[in-house]
Amino acid sequence: MFKKSMLILALLLIVATGVNAQQGDCDWWDLEEIELSGTTIIDTDCDYCDNPVYYIDVNGDGVSDYHLNFGPYWYEPGNDIVRPQEGDVINVLGGLTECNNGQCESSVIVWELNGEFWRDPFEPGGGHHGGGGHHGHHGDGGYGGHGHHGGGHHGGGGHHGGGHHGGGGWADLEEITVSGVAILDPVYVHHHYYIDVDGDEVPDYRMNFGPHWYEPTNGATRPLDGDAITIVGGLTDCDLDDGCLNMIVVWEINGQTWMEPNSYGWGGHHVQNQGGNVYCPTDPQNSAYFPNGSMGGCGWNQMYVEFLEQDLWDLPDPQTDMFCGFHFTMLGVQHNLDGENLMDDDGCIHFSQSIDLEFHYTDEQLAQYGLSDMSPTREDDLALYRWDADLESWIIVPNIQIDTFANTVTTSSSTIYEKYALEATFEIVGNDVETTDFTSSALFQNSPNPFNPSTQISYQLSHSAHVNLSIYDITGRLIRTLVDGTKGTGSHVTQWDGLTDSGQSSVSGTYFYMLNIDGNQKITRVMTLLK
């Protein structure tokens, strides 16, 4: 009745039980979407399997036509959907695996069962990048990130339809140490790692080791299925009512460092040609939406995409009124491009369709840079710039949309650049220093700017605090400390005469000045010394 052979059953053992497997027997990169209707057949007497193996008979002859891959025996989607029983008539939507060595039976990785979400082809149960379901089902917000907003395999629900936020950012994750047995899920393009801490052979936490190509330089390696391990990492919480698992961002494995504690590690998303959303891990309102087919004709059909906020000093040649920076990383996934930078020499990458970009700024950022008194029409004058690595200059991005209520700047383009920055192109309304409204602390633009030989720097404090105001050069090297002591509530003005701490004259160029308030609030601006 069943199509059995040693090779086929070995494959079924791997996909049905979650046993560690070597990838490469089949080409899993390009899953062909397939929809099947038929009768469920279950093999419970498999000589080589620890758990039932599922098939579907689509032509009613009582013989299996496809193997159905529902994932490891312990997997549940968290939406009350369960595996079918023998003889059940079912409808399955999934990915058909195409084998390249003739040793695999046709197998379908189940994405939907009877119209209900089962799992995502690259993000099981939401997964490592907070992936969404096929029709906008919300993910578990893994890695301290956020669920997809209508992304997923079919991109249903639009750019912000469906989904939910799955927790806070990555900074200051709660440290946790756990010991147990490693459990691997090999269904997907790359293994997903879990740990069973109570010995019931069911995962208790998801382990995030970063992208599959990441390896530390100290020789530490990922565990094999069944390995006894001790993990130290950062705990990210998810809504357990959604059926997800809390995730541990791995910092140490068996006493060896994997990545630095509370580092961002990898904040990227795995994006396929079918489309999807990418969110900044520290602020998910920064997002990029890749429509279905956007990678067609680009030489690849999937990539890792990371979208991060960036400090002003990490921007090349930052301009005076820039107050918010952003950075994209786009890396290859498959074959000889694995982990390689896909950006060209101009610092950009081209797609076959336009990508929707949304950049977010906060009221706190506006206040910190003395922009809180501007009128709505002034805020409409914000500008978005991209860095042209070939020209080594900032180029204004045309046709942007500014939402002053949501504090977002959006644009759409088939070319994505590595670096972007928001700039305040307006003049501040009123006298920003001589004010009695000290509800927020702020650092103001120096005056004059550019300057020679000296300039004044003004700031205000909402409360009495220890203040450090220092000057840095473009490399981040400390040049001069202007203020280092306690200052009271209100306005303050200091002057820089262009000299270093050792009394030497500073050279012409771009400089940063940073206001550090009580060691927990830092505001940075840019100024130019011309001689």
XYZ file of C-alpha atoms in Angstrom:
531
model
C 0.000 0.000 0.000
C 2.776 2.400 0.836
C 5.777 3.256 -1.310
C 8.520 1.991 0.943
C 12.240 1.722 0.578
C 15.146 2.086 2.963
C 16.084 5.448 1.497
C 12.567 6.838 1.589
C 11.944 5.649 5.115
C 15.216 7.155 6.241
C 14.083 10.486 4.840
C 10.686 10.124 6.515
C 12.346 9.326 9.825
C 14.253 12.581 9.554
C 11.301 14.793 8.718
C 8.808 13.069 11.030
C 10.884 12.931 14.214
C 13.199 15.933 14.033
C 16.395 13.821 14.030
C 19.476 15.784 12.978
C 20.002 15.504 9.237
C 22.568 16.673 6.773
C 21.111 19.207 4.411
C 21.803 18.740 0.734
C 19.986 15.473 -0.136
C 17.230 17.555 -1.695
C 17.141 21.043 -3.131
C 14.981 22.829 -0.528
C 15.718 26.343 -1.773
C 12.874 26.687 -4.238
C 9.768 25.090 -2.786
C 7.024 24.918 -5.389
C 3.659 25.861 -3.953
C 1.117 23.067 -4.307
C -2.475 22.571 -3.155
C -3.814 19.036 -2.655
C -7.148 17.502 -1.683
C -7.585 13.891 -0.741
C -7.749 11.261 1.965
C -5.296 10.954 4.844
C -3.226 7.773 5.115
C -1.162 7.215 8.264
C 1.594 4.635 8.617
C 1.833 3.717 12.302
C 3.785 0.509 11.715
C 6.866 1.982 10.069
C 9.835 -0.224 10.991
C 12.214 2.718 10.881
C 10.059 5.460 12.418
C 9.416 6.408 16.024
C 6.234 8.301 15.169
C 3.373 8.098 12.667
C 4.125 9.071 9.065
C 1.480 10.962 7.078
C 0.496 10.619 3.412
C -2.312 11.813 1.179
C -4.184 9.861 -1.507
C -5.370 12.442 -4.049
C -6.897 10.164 -6.721
C -8.929 7.817 -4.525
C -7.113 4.595 -5.406
C -6.132 3.869 -1.792
C -2.433 4.388 -2.518
C -0.393 7.279 -1.131
C 0.592 9.943 -3.656
C 2.551 12.369 -1.471
C 4.229 12.277 1.895
C 2.938 15.080 4.169
C 5.528 16.782 6.334
C 3.867 18.303 9.404
C 7.196 18.860 11.144
C 8.579 17.190 14.285
C 6.193 15.062 16.349
C 5.985 17.753 19.048
C 5.116 20.672 16.798
C 1.732 22.393 17.165
C 0.759 25.664 15.447
C -0.887 27.095 18.558
C -4.242 27.810 16.901
C -6.080 24.602 17.968
C -5.415 22.953 14.589
C -4.317 19.304 14.946
C -2.942 16.646 12.629
C -5.563 14.689 10.671
C -6.778 11.192 11.534
C -6.676 8.120 9.286
C -9.307 8.490 6.557
C -9.915 12.212 7.077
C -10.621 14.156 3.894
C -8.282 17.145 3.924
C -7.116 20.089 1.883
C -3.420 20.919 2.130
C -1.446 23.943 0.918
C 2.309 23.519 1.113
C 5.708 23.456 -0.518
C 6.633 20.595 -2.838
C 10.214 19.464 -2.397
C 12.061 18.700 -5.614
C 14.918 16.239 -5.145
C 18.058 16.470 -7.219
C 19.491 13.000 -6.634
C 16.527 10.707 -7.348
C 16.502 9.350 -3.797
C 13.550 11.296 -2.378
C 9.829 10.665 -2.549
C 7.610 13.627 -3.413
C 6.999 15.355 -0.112
C 4.907 18.372 0.787
C 5.866 20.629 3.705
C 2.467 21.610 5.072
C 1.794 25.349 5.338
C -1.992 25.268 5.700
C -4.401 22.500 6.675
C -8.060 22.884 5.672
C -7.564 26.610 5.166
C -5.958 27.148 8.585
C -2.355 28.170 9.228
C 0.006 25.296 10.085
C 3.483 26.786 9.725
C 5.560 29.139 7.600
C 8.041 27.594 5.141
C 10.987 29.450 6.654
C 9.711 30.565 10.044
C 8.154 27.737 12.081
C 5.397 29.063 14.293
C 6.434 32.640 13.702
C 10.040 31.929 14.473
C 13.376 33.597 14.630
C 12.526 36.760 12.780
C 9.020 37.143 14.138
C 7.669 35.765 10.878
C 4.034 35.916 9.998
C 1.770 33.258 8.568
C 0.709 32.791 4.997
C -2.282 35.071 5.087
C -1.245 37.613 7.684
C -1.283 35.297 10.729
C 0.711 36.846 13.499
C 4.047 35.354 14.472
C 5.611 34.868 17.861
C 7.866 37.901 17.652
C 11.010 35.828 18.060
C 14.431 37.259 18.925
C 12.815 40.081 20.833
C 11.447 41.300 17.541
C 7.922 41.654 16.288
C 5.362 39.655 14.397
C 4.901 40.251 10.701
C 2.183 42.701 9.784
C 0.430 40.866 7.016
C 3.597 39.540 5.414
C 4.314 35.860 5.174
C 4.147 33.586 2.220
C 1.275 35.201 0.376
C 1.735 38.663 1.766
C -1.965 38.854 2.531
C -3.327 41.668 4.591
C -1.182 44.399 3.097
C 1.801 46.184 4.538
C 0.395 46.584 8.037
C -2.523 44.160 8.072
C -2.743 41.548 10.792
C 0.132 40.605 13.046
C 1.165 41.906 16.418
C 4.177 43.096 18.243
C 5.907 40.291 20.027
C 7.851 42.134 22.676
C 10.459 44.766 23.204
C 13.803 45.386 21.569
C 16.976 43.456 22.158
C 18.700 45.753 24.578
C 18.943 44.620 28.192
C 17.621 41.097 27.674
C 17.102 39.126 30.869
C 20.044 36.761 31.354
C 19.115 33.112 31.742
C 21.096 29.877 32.154
C 19.472 26.569 31.177
C 20.698 22.996 30.840
C 19.038 20.242 28.880
C 18.972 18.307 25.618
C 19.170 19.935 22.184
C 16.248 19.274 19.827
C 16.622 20.148 16.149
C 13.874 20.854 13.639
C 15.351 20.019 10.200
C 12.195 20.630 8.165
C 13.262 24.030 6.926
C 16.032 25.332 4.734
C 18.161 25.634 7.853
C 17.804 23.809 11.142
C 15.947 25.452 14.006
C 17.260 24.782 17.476
C 15.374 24.099 20.701
C 16.205 22.847 24.183
C 14.290 20.409 26.398
C 15.081 21.286 30.011
C 12.651 18.986 31.845
C 13.327 15.712 30.017
C 9.886 15.264 28.445
C 11.329 15.312 24.885
C 9.332 18.445 24.068
C 11.035 21.845 23.491
C 10.872 24.358 26.319
C 12.799 27.207 24.636
C 13.825 28.173 21.135
C 17.564 28.868 20.797
C 18.713 31.639 18.481
C 22.251 31.165 17.218
C 21.901 33.811 14.498
C 21.983 33.123 10.737
C 23.113 29.670 9.651
C 26.482 30.913 8.416
C 27.475 32.660 11.661
C 30.248 31.008 13.655
C 32.362 32.524 16.436
C 36.125 32.442 15.968
C 36.794 30.477 19.170
C 35.739 27.093 17.767
C 32.325 26.912 19.464
C 29.796 25.021 17.329
C 26.056 24.509 17.195
C 24.780 21.399 18.997
C 23.619 18.192 17.348
C 20.245 16.661 18.026
C 20.320 14.964 21.423
C 23.417 16.751 22.711
C 23.435 17.631 26.422
C 24.122 21.362 26.572
C 24.221 24.338 28.918
C 23.199 27.671 27.444
C 23.676 31.188 28.787
C 21.741 33.809 26.884
C 19.198 36.606 26.767
C 15.561 35.653 27.276
C 12.976 37.185 24.957
C 9.381 36.756 26.027
C 6.469 36.025 23.726
C 2.750 35.703 24.298
C 2.446 32.053 25.323
C -1.277 32.174 24.559
C -0.293 32.362 20.903
C 1.347 28.943 21.150
C 4.881 30.238 20.753
C 8.000 29.462 22.765
C 10.128 31.938 24.654
C 13.432 32.384 22.872
C 16.981 32.513 24.175
C 19.492 34.587 22.209
C 22.582 32.436 22.772
C 25.581 34.149 24.370
C 27.429 31.039 25.587
C 27.218 27.322 24.855
C 28.913 24.855 27.181
C 31.112 27.590 28.625
C 32.265 28.938 25.256
C 31.327 32.428 24.073
C 28.925 32.496 21.125
C 28.243 36.241 20.932
C 28.642 39.164 23.308
C 25.834 39.641 25.884
C 23.196 42.194 24.912
C 24.823 42.682 21.537
C 22.397 42.965 18.667
C 24.057 39.971 17.069
C 21.948 39.582 13.974
C 18.774 41.606 13.628
C 17.937 40.402 10.149
C 15.072 38.683 8.404
C 15.088 35.912 5.831
C 13.222 37.315 2.814
C 12.146 35.218 -0.165
C 10.997 36.160 -3.653
C 7.410 35.576 -2.433
C 7.805 38.773 -0.418
C 7.715 39.782 3.214
C 8.433 42.505 5.752
C 11.649 43.491 7.508
C 11.590 45.398 10.787
C 14.252 47.201 12.768
C 14.723 45.261 16.054
C 15.041 48.424 18.155
C 12.077 50.202 16.546
C 9.678 48.094 14.437
C 8.115 51.230 12.958
C 11.224 51.298 10.784
C 10.280 48.765 8.124
C 10.828 47.569 4.566
C 8.167 45.713 2.575
C 9.275 43.423 -0.251
C 6.382 42.553 -2.607
C 5.916 39.157 -4.235
C 8.327 38.763 -7.151
C 10.536 41.706 -6.216
C 13.700 39.608 -6.503
C 12.881 38.162 -9.921
C 15.675 38.717 -12.412
C 18.112 39.873 -9.731
C 20.250 36.729 -9.784
C 18.878 35.422 -6.461
C 15.494 34.619 -4.984
C 16.101 35.097 -1.276
C 18.410 36.980 1.045
C 19.047 38.028 4.620
C 18.052 41.644 5.211
C 18.989 43.653 8.293
C 17.530 47.117 8.954
C 19.109 49.001 11.884
C 19.155 52.488 13.312
C 22.633 54.024 13.200
C 24.440 56.551 15.361
C 25.345 59.807 13.678
C 29.024 59.142 14.115
C 28.779 55.943 12.176
C 27.434 57.841 9.157
C 29.920 58.976 6.517
C 30.306 62.772 6.373
C 27.225 63.552 8.519
C 25.616 66.901 7.785
C 24.819 69.553 10.369
C 21.061 69.049 10.603
C 20.998 65.256 10.351
C 19.476 63.768 13.478
C 18.620 60.134 12.656
C 20.591 57.503 10.710
C 19.697 54.087 9.265
C 21.646 51.156 7.832
C 20.714 48.223 5.560
C 22.667 44.984 5.242
C 21.703 42.510 2.517
C 23.464 39.148 2.418
C 23.211 36.162 0.102
C 21.597 32.967 1.316
C 22.319 30.191 -1.114
C 25.157 28.512 -2.960
C 28.300 30.629 -3.491
C 26.560 33.796 -2.201
C 25.993 32.383 1.285
C 26.595 35.222 3.742
C 28.127 37.478 1.066
C 27.293 41.174 0.791
C 24.951 41.716 -2.175
C 25.388 45.500 -2.299
C 27.300 46.770 -5.342
C 30.226 49.214 -5.331
C 27.815 52.157 -5.201
C 26.488 50.865 -1.867
C 23.115 49.854 -3.268
C 21.139 46.910 -4.612
C 18.557 46.814 -7.401
C 15.239 44.935 -7.399
C 12.714 44.185 -10.120
C 9.937 45.931 -8.168
C 9.750 48.883 -5.813
C 10.393 48.242 -2.120
C 8.353 50.260 0.389
C 10.554 51.877 3.055
C 9.304 53.493 6.248
C 11.614 55.484 8.519
C 10.455 56.452 11.997
C 11.546 59.310 14.245
C 10.335 59.971 17.777
C 9.070 63.012 19.635
C 11.940 62.434 22.054
C 14.451 62.765 19.206
C 12.814 65.991 18.087
C 12.900 67.351 21.636
C 16.494 66.293 22.235
C 17.603 68.179 19.154
C 15.614 71.275 20.017
C 12.933 70.638 17.388
C 9.949 70.377 19.699
C 8.683 73.934 19.062
C 8.304 73.594 15.312
C 4.923 73.906 13.680
C 3.384 71.031 11.662
C 4.266 72.786 8.412
C 7.891 72.957 9.512
C 7.922 69.242 10.313
C 6.653 68.697 6.774
C 10.017 70.021 5.632
C 11.981 67.030 6.940
C 14.262 65.554 4.278
C 15.478 61.999 3.640
C 18.965 61.459 2.243
C 20.770 58.383 0.912
C 24.535 57.885 0.819
C 26.079 57.411 -2.639
C 29.284 55.468 -2.027
C 30.547 56.115 -5.555
C 30.091 59.887 -5.379
C 30.911 59.917 -1.651
C 28.080 62.323 -0.971
C 24.554 62.500 0.436
C 21.801 62.632 -2.196
C 18.291 63.792 -1.342
C 15.554 61.177 -1.852
C 12.670 62.611 -3.919
C 8.944 61.976 -3.556
C 8.851 61.143 0.154
C 5.667 61.164 2.245
C 5.817 62.641 5.755
C 3.242 61.670 8.362
C 3.652 64.172 11.200
C 1.085 62.316 13.316
C 2.837 58.915 13.099
C 6.334 60.500 12.894
C 7.214 58.546 9.752
C 8.871 59.262 6.425
C 8.048 56.786 3.655
C 9.333 56.247 0.154
C 9.245 53.550 -2.516
C 12.116 52.579 -4.797
C 13.484 49.583 -6.681
C 16.990 50.580 -5.554
C 17.883 50.260 -1.866
C 20.946 51.981 -0.465
C 23.090 50.934 2.469
C 22.752 54.173 4.444
C 19.967 56.700 4.920
C 19.568 59.742 7.167
C 16.799 62.122 8.186
C 17.633 65.807 8.181
C 15.840 68.820 9.646
C 15.930 71.266 6.759
C 13.924 73.962 8.540
C 14.762 76.811 10.870
C 13.651 76.357 14.464
C 10.616 78.459 15.383
C 11.254 80.993 18.155
C 14.191 81.381 20.495
C 14.898 77.813 21.558
C 17.356 78.638 24.324
C 15.686 81.529 26.135
C 12.591 79.645 27.248
C 10.982 78.827 30.567
C 9.644 75.469 29.317
C 12.138 72.923 30.615
C 9.938 69.824 30.436
C 12.603 68.049 28.369
C 16.362 68.178 28.061
C 17.769 69.292 24.709
C 21.002 70.025 22.881
C 20.860 72.864 20.351
C 22.781 73.543 17.180
C 25.980 75.469 17.790
C 26.166 79.060 16.592
C 27.744 80.124 14.366
C 28.106 77.032 12.231
C 30.351 76.625 10.312
C 32.648 78.603 12.631
C 36.128 80.029 13.008
C 37.680 80.407 15.490
C 35.010 79.793 18.171
C 31.372 78.812 18.569
C 28.707 78.715 21.281
C 26.895 75.523 22.308
C 23.584 75.782 24.175
C 21.625 73.116 25.993
C 18.804 72.861 28.501
C 18.077 70.448 31.344
C 14.691 69.318 32.640
C 16.243 68.548 36.030
C 19.463 68.995 37.958
C 21.925 66.449 36.609
C 25.548 65.510 36.124
C 26.476 66.712 32.637
C 29.365 65.900 30.335
C 29.644 67.945 27.143
C 32.527 66.837 24.949
C 33.862 67.312 21.413
C 34.884 64.363 19.206
C 36.455 64.183 15.769
C 35.053 62.221 12.848
C 36.760 59.016 14.045
C 35.161 59.293 17.502
C 38.389 60.401 19.221
C 37.871 62.719 22.192
C 39.121 66.242 21.378
C 37.906 68.452 24.204
C 35.777 68.172 27.345
C 33.870 71.433 27.779
C 31.664 70.562 30.757
C 31.938 67.785 33.340
C 29.920 68.467 36.468
C 26.497 69.053 37.968
C 24.221 71.611 36.323
C 20.790 72.810 37.414
C 17.438 72.886 35.640
C 17.246 75.411 32.817
C 19.345 76.826 29.973
C 23.126 76.669 29.757
C 25.643 78.038 27.273
C 29.306 77.162 26.814
C 31.907 78.031 24.208
C 34.444 76.037 22.231
C 37.463 77.955 21.060
C 38.581 75.252 18.617
C 41.379 74.026 20.916
C 41.997 70.460 22.094
C 42.356 69.469 25.760
C 46.116 69.837 25.323
C 45.750 73.390 23.966
C 46.484 72.636 20.310
C 44.426 74.113 17.474
C 41.986 71.697 15.854
C 42.149 71.187 12.103
C 39.336 72.071 9.729
C 36.659 69.419 9.437
C 33.541 67.866 10.880
C 33.189 67.420 14.637
C 30.587 65.876 16.937
C 29.541 67.341 20.249
C 27.803 65.035 22.707
C 25.727 65.937 25.746
C 25.704 63.084 28.284
C 23.099 63.570 31.031
C 23.512 61.412 34.160
C 25.174 58.750 32.030
C 21.857 57.499 30.637
C 20.806 60.106 28.056
C 23.120 61.005 25.200
C 22.413 63.621 22.528
C 24.809 64.183 19.639
C 25.034 66.957 17.061
C 27.406 67.825 14.232
C 29.352 71.032 13.578
C 31.984 72.198 11.111
C 35.218 74.080 11.775
C 36.492 76.039 8.741
C 39.879 77.737 8.607
